[in-house]
Coordinates of N, CA and C in Angstrom, one line a residue:
X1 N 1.2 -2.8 -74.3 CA 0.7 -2.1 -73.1 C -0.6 -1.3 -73.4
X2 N -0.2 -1.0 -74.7 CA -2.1 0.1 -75.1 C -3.1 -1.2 -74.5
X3 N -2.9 -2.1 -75.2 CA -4.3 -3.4 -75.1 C -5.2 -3.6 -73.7
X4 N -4.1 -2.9 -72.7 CA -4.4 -3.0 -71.4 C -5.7 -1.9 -71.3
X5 N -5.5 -0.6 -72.3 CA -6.0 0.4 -71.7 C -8.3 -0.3 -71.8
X6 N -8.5 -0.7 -73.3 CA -9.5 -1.0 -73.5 C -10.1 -2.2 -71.8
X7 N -9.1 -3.0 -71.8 CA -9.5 -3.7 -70.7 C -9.6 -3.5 -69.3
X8 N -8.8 -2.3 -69.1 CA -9.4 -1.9 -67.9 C -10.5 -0.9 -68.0
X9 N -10.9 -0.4 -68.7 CA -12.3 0.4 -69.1 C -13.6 -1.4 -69.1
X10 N -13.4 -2.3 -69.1 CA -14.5 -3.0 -69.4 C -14.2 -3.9 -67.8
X11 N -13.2 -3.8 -67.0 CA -12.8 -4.3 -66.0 C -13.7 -3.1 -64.8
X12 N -13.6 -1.8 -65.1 CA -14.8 -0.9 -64.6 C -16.1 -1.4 -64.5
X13 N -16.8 -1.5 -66.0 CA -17.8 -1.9 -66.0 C -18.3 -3.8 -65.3
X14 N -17.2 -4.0 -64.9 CA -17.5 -5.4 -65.1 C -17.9 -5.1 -62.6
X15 N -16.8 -4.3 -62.7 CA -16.8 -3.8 -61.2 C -18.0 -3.0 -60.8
X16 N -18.3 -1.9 -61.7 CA -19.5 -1.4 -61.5 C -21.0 -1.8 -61.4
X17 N -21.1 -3.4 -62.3 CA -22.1 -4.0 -62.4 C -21.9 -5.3 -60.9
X18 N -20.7 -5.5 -60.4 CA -20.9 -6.2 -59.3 C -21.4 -5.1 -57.9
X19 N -21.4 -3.9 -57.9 CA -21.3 -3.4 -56.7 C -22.8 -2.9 -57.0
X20 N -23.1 -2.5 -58.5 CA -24.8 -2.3 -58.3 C -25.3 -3.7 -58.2
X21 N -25.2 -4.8 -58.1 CA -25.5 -5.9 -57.6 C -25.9 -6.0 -55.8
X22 N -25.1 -5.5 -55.4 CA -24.3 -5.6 -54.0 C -25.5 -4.4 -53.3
X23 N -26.1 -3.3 -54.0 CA -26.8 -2.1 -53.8 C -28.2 -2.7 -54.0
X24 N -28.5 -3.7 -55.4 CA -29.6 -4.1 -55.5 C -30.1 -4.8 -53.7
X25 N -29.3 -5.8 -53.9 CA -29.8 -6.8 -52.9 C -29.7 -5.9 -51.6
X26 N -29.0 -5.0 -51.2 CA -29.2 -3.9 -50.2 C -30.2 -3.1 -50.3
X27 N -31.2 -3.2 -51.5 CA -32.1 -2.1 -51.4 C -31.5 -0.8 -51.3
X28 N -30.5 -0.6 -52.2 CA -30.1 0.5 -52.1 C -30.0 0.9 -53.9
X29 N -31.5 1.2 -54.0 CA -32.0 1.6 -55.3 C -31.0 2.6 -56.1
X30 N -31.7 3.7 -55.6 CA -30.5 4.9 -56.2 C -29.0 4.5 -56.9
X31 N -28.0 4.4 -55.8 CA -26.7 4.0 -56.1 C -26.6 3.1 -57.0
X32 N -27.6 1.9 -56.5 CA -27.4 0.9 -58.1 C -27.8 1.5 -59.2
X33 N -28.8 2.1 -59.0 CA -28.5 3.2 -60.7 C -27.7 3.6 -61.2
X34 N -26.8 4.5 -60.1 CA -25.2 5.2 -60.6 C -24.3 4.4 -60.9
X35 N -24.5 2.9 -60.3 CA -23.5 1.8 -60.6 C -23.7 1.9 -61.9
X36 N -25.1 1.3 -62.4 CA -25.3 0.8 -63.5 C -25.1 1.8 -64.7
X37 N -25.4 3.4 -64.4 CA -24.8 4.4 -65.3 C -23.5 4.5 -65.9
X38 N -23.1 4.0 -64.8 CA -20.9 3.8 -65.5 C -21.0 2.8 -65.4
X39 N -21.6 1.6 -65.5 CA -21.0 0.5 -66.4 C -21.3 0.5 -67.7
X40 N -22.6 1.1 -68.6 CA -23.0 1.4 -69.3 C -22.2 2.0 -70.4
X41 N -21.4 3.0 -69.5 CA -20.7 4.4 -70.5 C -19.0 3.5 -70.2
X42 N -18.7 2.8 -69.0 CA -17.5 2.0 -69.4 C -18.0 0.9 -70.8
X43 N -19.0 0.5 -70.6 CA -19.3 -0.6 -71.9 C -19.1 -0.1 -73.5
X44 N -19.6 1.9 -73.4 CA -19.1 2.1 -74.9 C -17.8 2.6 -74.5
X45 N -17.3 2.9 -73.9 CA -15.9 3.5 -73.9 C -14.6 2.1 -74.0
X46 N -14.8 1.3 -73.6 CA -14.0 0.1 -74.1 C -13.6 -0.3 -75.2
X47 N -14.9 -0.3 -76.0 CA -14.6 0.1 -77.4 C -14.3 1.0 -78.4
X48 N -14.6 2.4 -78.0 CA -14.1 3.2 -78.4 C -12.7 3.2 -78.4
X49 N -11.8 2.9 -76.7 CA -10.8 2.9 -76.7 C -10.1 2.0 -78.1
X50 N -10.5 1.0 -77.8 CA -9.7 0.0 -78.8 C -10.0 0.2 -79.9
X51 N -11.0 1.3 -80.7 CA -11.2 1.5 -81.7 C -10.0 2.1 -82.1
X52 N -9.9 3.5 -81.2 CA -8.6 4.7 -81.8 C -7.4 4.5 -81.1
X53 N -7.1 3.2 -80.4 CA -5.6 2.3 -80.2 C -5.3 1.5 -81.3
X54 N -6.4 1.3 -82.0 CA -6.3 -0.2 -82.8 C -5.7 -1.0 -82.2
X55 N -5.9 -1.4 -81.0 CA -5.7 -2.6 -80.2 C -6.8 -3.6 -80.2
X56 N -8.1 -3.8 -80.7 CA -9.3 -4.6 -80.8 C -8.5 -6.5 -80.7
X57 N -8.8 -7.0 -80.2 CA -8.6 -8.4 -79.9 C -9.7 -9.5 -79.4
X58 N -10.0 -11.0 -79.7 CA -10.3 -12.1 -79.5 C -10.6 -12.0 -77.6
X59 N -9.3 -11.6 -76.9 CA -9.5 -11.4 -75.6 C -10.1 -10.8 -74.8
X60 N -9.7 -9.3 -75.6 CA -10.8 -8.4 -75.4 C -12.3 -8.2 -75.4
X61 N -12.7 -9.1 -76.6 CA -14.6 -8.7 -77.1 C -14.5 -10.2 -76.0
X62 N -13.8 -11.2 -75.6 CA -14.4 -12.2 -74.5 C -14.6 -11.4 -72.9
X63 N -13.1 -10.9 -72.8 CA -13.6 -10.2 -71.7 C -14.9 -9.2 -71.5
X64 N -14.8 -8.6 -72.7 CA -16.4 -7.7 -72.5 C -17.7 -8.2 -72.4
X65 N -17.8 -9.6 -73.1 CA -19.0 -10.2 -72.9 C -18.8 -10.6 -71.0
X66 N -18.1 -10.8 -70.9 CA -17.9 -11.8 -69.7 C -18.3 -10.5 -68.3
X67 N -17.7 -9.1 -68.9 CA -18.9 -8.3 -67.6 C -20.0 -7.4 -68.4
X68 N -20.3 -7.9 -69.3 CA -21.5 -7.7 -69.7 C -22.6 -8.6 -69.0
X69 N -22.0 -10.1 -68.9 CA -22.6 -10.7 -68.6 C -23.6 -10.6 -67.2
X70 N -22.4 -9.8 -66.2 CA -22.5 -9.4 -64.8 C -23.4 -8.2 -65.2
X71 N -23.0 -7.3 -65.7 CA -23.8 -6.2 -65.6 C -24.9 -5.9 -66.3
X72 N -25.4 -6.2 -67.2 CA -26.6 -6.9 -68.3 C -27.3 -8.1 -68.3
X73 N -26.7 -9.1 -67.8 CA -27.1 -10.0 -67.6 C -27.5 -10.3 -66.4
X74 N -26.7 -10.6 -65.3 CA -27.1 -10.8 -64.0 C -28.1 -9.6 -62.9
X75 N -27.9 -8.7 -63.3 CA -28.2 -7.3 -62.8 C -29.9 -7.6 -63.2
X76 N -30.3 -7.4 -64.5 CA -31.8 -7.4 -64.2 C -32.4 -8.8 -63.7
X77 N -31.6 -9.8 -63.7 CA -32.4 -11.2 -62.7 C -32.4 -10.5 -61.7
X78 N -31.3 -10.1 -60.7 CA -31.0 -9.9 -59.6 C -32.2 -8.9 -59.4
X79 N -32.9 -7.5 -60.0 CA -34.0 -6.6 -59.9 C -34.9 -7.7 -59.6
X80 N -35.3 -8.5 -60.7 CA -36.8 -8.7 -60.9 C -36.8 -9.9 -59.5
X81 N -35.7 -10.5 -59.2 CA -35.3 -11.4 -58.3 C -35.9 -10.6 -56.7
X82 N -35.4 -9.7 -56.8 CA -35.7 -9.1 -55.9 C -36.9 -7.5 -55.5
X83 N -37.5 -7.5 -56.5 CA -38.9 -6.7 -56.7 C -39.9 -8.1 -56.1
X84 N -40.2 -9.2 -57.0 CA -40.7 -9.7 -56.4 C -40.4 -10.6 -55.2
X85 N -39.3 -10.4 -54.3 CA -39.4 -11.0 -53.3 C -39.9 -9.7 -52.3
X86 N -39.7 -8.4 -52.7 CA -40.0 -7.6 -51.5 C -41.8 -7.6 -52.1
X87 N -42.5 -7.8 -53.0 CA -43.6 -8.0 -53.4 C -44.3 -8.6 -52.5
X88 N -44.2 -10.2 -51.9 CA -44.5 -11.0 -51.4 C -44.3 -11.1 -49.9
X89 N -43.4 -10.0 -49.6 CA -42.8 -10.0 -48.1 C -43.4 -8.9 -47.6
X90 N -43.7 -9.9 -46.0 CA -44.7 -8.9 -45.0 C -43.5 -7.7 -44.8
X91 N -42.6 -7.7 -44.8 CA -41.5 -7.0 -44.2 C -40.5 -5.9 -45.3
X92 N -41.3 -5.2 -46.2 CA -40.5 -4.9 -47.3 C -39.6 -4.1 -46.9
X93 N -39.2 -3.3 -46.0 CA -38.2 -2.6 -45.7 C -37.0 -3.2 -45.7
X94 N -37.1 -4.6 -45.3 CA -35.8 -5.7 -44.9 C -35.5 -6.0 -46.1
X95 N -34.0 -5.9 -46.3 CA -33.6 -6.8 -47.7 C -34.0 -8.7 -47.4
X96 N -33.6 -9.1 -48.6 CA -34.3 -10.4 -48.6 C -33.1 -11.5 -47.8
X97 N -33.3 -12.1 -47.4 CA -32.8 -13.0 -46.2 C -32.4 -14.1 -47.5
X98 N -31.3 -14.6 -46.8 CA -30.7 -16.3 -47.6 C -31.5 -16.8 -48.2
X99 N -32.6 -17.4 -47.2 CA -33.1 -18.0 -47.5 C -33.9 -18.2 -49.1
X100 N -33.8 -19.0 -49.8 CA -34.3 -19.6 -50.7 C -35.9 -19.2 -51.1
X101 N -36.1 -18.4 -52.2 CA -37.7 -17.5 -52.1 C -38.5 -18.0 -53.9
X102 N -39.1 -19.4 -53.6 CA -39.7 -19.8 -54.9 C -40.4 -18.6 -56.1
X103 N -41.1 -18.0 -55.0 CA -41.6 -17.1 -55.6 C -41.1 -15.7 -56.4
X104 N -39.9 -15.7 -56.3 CA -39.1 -14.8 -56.3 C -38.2 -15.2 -58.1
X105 N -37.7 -16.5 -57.4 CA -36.9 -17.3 -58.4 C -37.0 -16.7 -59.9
X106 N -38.4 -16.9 -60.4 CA -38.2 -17.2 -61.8 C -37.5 -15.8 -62.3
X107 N -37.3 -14.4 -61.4 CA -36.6 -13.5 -62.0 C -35.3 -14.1 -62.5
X108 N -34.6 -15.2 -61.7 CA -33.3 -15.6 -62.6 C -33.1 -16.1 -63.4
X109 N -34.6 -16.1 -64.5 CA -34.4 -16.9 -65.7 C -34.1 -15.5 -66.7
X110 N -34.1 -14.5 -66.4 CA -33.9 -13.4 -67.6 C -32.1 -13.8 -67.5
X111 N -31.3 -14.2 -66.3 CA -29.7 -14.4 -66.2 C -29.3 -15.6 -67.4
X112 N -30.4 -16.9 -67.1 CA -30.1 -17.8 -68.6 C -29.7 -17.3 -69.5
X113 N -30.8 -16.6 -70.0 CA -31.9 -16.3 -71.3 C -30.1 -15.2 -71.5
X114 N -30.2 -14.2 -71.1 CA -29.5 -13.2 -71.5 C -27.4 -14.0 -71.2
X115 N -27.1 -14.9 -70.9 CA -25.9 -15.9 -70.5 C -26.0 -16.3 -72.7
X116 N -27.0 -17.0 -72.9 CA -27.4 -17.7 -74.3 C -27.2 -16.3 -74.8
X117 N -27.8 -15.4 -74.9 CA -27.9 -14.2 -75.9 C -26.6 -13.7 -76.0
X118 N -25.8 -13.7 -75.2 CA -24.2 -12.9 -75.3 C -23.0 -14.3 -75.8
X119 N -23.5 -15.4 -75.6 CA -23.1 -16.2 -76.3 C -23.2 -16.5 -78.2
X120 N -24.4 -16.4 -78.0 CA -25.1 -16.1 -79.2 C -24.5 -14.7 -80.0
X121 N -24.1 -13.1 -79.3 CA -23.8 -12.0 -80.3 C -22.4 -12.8 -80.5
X122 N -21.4 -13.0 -80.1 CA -20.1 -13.5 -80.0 C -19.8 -14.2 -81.3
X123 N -20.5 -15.0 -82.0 CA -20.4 -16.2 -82.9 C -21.6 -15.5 -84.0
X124 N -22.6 -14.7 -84.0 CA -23.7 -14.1 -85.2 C -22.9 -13.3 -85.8
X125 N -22.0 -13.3 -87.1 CA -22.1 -12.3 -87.7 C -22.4 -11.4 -88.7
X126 N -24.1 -11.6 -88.1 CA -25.3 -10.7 -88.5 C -25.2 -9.8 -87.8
X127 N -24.9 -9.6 -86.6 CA -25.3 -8.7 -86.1 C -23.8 -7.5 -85.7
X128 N -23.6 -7.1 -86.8 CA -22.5 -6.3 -87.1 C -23.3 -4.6 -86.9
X129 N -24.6 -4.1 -87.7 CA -25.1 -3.1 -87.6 C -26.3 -2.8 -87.1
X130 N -27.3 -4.1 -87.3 CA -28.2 -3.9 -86.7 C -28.3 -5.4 -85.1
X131 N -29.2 -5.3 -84.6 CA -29.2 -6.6 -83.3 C -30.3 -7.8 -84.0
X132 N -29.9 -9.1 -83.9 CA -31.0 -10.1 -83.8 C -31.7 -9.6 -82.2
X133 N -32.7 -9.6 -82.1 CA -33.3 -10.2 -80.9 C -33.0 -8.8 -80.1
X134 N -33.1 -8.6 -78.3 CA -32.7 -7.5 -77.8 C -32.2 -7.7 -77.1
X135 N -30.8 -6.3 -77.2 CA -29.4 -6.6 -76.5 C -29.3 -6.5 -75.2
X136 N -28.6 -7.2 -74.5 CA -28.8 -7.1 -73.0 C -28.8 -6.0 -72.2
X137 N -28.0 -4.8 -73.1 CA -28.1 -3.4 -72.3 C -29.6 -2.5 -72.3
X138 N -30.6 -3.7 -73.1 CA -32.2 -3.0 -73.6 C -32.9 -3.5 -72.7
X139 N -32.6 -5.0 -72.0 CA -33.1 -5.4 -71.3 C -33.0 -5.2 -69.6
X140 N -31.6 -4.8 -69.8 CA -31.5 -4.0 -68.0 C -32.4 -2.8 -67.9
X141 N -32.4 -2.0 -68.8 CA -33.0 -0.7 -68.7 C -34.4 -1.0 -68.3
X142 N -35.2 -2.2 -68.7 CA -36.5 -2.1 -68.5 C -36.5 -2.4 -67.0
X143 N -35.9 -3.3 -66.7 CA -35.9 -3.6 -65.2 C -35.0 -2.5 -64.2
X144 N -34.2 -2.0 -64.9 CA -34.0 -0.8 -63.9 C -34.7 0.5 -63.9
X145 N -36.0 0.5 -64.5 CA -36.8 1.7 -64.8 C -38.0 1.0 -64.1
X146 N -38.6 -0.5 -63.9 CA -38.9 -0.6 -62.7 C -38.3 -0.3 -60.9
X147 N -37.4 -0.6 -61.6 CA -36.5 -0.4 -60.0 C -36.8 0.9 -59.1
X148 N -36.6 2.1 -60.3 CA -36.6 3.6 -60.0 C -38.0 3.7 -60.1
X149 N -38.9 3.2 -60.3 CA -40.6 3.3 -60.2 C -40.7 2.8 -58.9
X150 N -40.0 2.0 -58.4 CA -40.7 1.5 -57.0 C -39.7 2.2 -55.7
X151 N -38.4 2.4 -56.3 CA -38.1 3.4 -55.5 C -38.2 4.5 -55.6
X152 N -38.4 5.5 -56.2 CA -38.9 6.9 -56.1 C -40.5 7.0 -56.2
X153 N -40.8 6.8 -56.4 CA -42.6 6.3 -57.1 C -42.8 8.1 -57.6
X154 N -42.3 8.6 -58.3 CA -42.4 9.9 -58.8 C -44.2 9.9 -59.0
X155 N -45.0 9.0 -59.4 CA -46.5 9.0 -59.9 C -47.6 8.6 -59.5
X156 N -47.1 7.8 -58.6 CA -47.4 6.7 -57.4 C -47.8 5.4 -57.8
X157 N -46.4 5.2 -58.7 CA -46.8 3.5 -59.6 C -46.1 2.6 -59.1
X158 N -45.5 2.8 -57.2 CA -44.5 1.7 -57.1 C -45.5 0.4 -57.0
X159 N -46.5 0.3 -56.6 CA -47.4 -1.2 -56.4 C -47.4 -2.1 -57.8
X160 N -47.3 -1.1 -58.9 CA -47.2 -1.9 -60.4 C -45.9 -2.4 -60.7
X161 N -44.7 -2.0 -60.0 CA -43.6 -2.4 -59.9 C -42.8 -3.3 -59.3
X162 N -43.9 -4.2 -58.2 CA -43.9 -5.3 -57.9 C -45.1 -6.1 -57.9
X163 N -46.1 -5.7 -58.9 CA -47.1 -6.3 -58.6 C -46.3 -7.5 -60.0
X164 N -46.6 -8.9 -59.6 CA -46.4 -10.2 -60.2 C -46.8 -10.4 -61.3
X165 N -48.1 -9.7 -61.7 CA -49.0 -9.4 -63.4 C -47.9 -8.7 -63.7
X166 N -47.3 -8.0 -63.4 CA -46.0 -7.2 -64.3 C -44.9 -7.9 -64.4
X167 N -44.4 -8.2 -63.5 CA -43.1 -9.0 -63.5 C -42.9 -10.2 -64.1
X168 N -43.6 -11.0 -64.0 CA -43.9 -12.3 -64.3 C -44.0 -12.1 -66.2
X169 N -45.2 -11.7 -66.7 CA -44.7 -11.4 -68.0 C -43.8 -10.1 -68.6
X170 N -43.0 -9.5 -68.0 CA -42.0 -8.9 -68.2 C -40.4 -9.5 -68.5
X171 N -40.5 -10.8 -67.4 CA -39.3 -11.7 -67.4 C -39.6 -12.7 -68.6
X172 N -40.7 -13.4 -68.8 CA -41.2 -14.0 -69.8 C -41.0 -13.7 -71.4
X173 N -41.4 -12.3 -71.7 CA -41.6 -11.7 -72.9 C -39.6 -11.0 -72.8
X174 N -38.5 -10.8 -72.1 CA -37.5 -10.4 -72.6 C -36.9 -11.7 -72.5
X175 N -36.6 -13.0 -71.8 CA -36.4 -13.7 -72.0 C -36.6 -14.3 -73.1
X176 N -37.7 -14.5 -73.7 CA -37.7 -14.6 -75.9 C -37.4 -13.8 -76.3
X177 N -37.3 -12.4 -76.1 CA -36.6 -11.3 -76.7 C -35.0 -11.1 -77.1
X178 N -34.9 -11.6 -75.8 CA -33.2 -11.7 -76.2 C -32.2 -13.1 -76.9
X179 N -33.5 -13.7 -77.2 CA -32.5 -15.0 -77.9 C -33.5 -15.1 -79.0
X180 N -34.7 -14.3 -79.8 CA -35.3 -14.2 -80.9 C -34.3 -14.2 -82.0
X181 N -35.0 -13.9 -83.1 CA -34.7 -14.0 -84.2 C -35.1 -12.7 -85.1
X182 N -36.3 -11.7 -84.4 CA -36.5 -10.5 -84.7 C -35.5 -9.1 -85.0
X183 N -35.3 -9.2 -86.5 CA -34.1 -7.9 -86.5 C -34.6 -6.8 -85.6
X184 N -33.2 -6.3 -84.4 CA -34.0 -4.5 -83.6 C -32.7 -4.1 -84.4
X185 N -33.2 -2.4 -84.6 CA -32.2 -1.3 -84.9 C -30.9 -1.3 -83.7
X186 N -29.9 -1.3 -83.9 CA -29.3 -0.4 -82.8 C -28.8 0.8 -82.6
X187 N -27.8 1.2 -82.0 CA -27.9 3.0 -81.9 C -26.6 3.4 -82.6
X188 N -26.3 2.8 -83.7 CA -25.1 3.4 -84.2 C -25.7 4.2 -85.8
X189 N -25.1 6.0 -85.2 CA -26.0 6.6 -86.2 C -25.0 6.8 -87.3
X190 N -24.5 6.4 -88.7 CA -23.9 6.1 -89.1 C -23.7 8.1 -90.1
X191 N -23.1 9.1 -89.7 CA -23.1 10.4 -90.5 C -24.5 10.7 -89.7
X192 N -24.4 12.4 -90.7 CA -25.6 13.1 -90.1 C -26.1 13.1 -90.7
X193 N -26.7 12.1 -91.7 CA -28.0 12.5 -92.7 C -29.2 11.9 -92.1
X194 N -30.6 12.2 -92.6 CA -31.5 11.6 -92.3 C -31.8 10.4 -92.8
X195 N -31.4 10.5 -94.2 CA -31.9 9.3 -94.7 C -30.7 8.0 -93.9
X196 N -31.3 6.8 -93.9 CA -30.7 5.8 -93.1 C -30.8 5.4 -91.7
X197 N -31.2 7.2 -91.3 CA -30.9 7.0 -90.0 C -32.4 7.4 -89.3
X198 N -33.4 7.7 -90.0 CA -34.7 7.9 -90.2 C -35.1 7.4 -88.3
X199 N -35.2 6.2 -88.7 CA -35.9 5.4 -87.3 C -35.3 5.7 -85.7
X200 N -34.1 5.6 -85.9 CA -32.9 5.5 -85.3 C -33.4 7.7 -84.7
X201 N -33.6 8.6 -85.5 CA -33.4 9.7 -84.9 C -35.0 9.5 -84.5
X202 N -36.2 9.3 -84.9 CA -37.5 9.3 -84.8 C -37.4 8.6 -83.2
X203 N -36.8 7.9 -82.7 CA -36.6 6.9 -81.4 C -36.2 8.1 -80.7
X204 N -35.0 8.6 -80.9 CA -34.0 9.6 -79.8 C -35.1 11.0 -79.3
X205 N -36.0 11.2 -80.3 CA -37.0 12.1 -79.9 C -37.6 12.0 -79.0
X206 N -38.4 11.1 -79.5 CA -39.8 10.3 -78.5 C -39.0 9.5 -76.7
X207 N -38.0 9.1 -77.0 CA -37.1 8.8 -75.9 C -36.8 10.3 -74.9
X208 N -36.7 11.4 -75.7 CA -36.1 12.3 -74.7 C -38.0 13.1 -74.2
X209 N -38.8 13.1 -75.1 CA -40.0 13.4 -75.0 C -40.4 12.7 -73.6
X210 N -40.4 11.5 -73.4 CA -40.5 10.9 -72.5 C -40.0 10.7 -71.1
X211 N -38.9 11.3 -71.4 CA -37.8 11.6 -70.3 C -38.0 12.9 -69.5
X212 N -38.5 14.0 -70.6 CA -38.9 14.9 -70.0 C -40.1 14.8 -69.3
X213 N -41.2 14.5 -70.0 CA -42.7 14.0 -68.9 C -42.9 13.0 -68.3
X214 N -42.0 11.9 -67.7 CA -42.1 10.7 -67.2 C -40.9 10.9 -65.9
X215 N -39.8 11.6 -66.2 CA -38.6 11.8 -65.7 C -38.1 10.2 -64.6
X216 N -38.0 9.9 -64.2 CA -37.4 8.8 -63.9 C -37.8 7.6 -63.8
X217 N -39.3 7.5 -64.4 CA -40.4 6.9 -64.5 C -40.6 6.0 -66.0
X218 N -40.1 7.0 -67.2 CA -39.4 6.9 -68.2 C -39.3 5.8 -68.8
X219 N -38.2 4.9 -68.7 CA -37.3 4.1 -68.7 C -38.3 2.5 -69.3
X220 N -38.8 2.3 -68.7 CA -39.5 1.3 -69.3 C -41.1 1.2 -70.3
X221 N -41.2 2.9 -70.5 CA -41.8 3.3 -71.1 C -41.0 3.4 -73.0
X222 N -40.0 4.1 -72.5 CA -38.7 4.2 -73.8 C -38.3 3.0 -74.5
X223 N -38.2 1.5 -73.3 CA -38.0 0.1 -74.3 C -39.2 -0.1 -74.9
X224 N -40.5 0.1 -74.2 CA -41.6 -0.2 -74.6 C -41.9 0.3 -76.3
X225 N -41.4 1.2 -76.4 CA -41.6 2.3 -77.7 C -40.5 2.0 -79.2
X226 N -39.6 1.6 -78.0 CA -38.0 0.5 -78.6 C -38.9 -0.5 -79.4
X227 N -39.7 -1.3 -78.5 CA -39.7 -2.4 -79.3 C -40.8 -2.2 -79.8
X228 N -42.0 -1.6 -79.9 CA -43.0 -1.5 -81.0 C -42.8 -1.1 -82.4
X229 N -41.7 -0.6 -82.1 CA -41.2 0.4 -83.2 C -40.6 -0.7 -83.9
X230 N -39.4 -1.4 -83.6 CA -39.0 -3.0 -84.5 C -39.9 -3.6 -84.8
X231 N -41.0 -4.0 -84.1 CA -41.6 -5.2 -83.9 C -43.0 -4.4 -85.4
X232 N -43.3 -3.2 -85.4 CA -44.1 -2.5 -86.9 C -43.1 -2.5 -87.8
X233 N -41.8 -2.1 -87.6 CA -40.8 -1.8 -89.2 C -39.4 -2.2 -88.6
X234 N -39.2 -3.7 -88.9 CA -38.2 -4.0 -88.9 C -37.1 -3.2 -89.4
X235 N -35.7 -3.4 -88.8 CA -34.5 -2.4 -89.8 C -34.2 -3.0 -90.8
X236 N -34.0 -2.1 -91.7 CA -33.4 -2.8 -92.8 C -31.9 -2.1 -92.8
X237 N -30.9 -2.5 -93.7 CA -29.5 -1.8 -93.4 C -29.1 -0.8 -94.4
X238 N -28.9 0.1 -93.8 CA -28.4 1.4 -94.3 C -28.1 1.3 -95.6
X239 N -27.7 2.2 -96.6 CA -27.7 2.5 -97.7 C -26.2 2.4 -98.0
X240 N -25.2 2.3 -98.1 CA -23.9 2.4 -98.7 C -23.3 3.6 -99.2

């Protein structure tokens, strides 16, 4: 019966990433953020659970990919899917109609790209402490920190948030991102020392620095800083 408990914590997130779906395509910015906030914190709490159940299972880490998939995966096509269709549309107040929008499309290639990448952590086991490539929950954030740029425009940068010179190579460059071969850090700080964890606290600064003077603007500024920061000093693995 414990086994159930981890699974319905990733059965949240799997629900919370379908209804910020349901909010995207509604143009209903905000809320799909709060969706996407608790699916996030159900995604570490799943684990956690089954860490101090010791219930961890084969069924389990499948189920979690599988609404990770929805919520990490399908979630930032579905943004960039739909930034650029309201980009291109005389009518942007309207959500986007059935109809079939070429222009629009290629946001659903970050859904491949990131389907291959969660396939891909499942079977790598390299990627126990640090990430090959970047994990899908790195890649939502960039497209939902466009999201919140074009919906709140806190700076007045919503036009760069659908403008096509962004989006277009934004879905291009995370789409190789997430099925690279580039060691990224991830956020597990292993003890409170500095040493090991050097990079990993140097990031959480400059992240909250950011947060403070950017405030909801933020967000795609923080992966940006994410990945320069791997992409100068690869991680190497902690000390023993």
């Amino acid at each position: 019966m414990k086994k159930w408990i981890p699974n319905s914590i990733t059965l949240l997130n799997l629900f919370c990433g379908c209804a910020a779906i349901i909010n995207i395509l509604d143009h209903q910015f905000v809320p799909a953020f709060w969706f996407l906030f608790a699916a996030g914190w159900f995604d570490f709490g799943d684990g956690l659970a089954a860490r101090l159940l010791n219930v961890s299972s084969e069924h389990g880490k499948e189920l979690d990919s599988l609404a990770d998939m929805v919520s990490f995966g399908a979630v930032p096509g579905v943004i960039y899917y739909t930034l650029l269709f309201i980009g291109q549309s005389s009518a942007p107040a309207s959500a986007p109609s059935v109809t079939w929008s070429w222009y629009a499309a290629p946001g659903l290639l970050v859904v491949l790209f990131s389907a291959l990448r969660l396939a891909k952590f499942n079977l790598d086991t390299r990627q126990t402490e640090n990430f090959m490539g970047v994990a899908t929950p790195t890649s939502t954030v960039f497209a939902v920190g466009l999201m919140l740029i074009y919906a709140l425009d806190p700076f007045g940068w919503s036009a760069y948030a659908l403008s096509p010179w962004v989006l277009y190579p934004a879905i291009v460059a995370f789409s190789y991102l997430l099925i690279s071969e580039h060691p990224m850090f991830s956020f597990k700080i292993k003890g409170a020392k500095w040493v090991g964890n050097e990079t990993r606290i140097i990031f959480a600064v400059l992240a909250i620095a950011l947060l403070i003077g950017l405030r909801t603007a933020a967000f795609p500024f923080i992966v940006g800083v994410y990945l320069i920061i791997n992409l100068i000093s690869p991680p190497q693995s902690s000390p023993t």
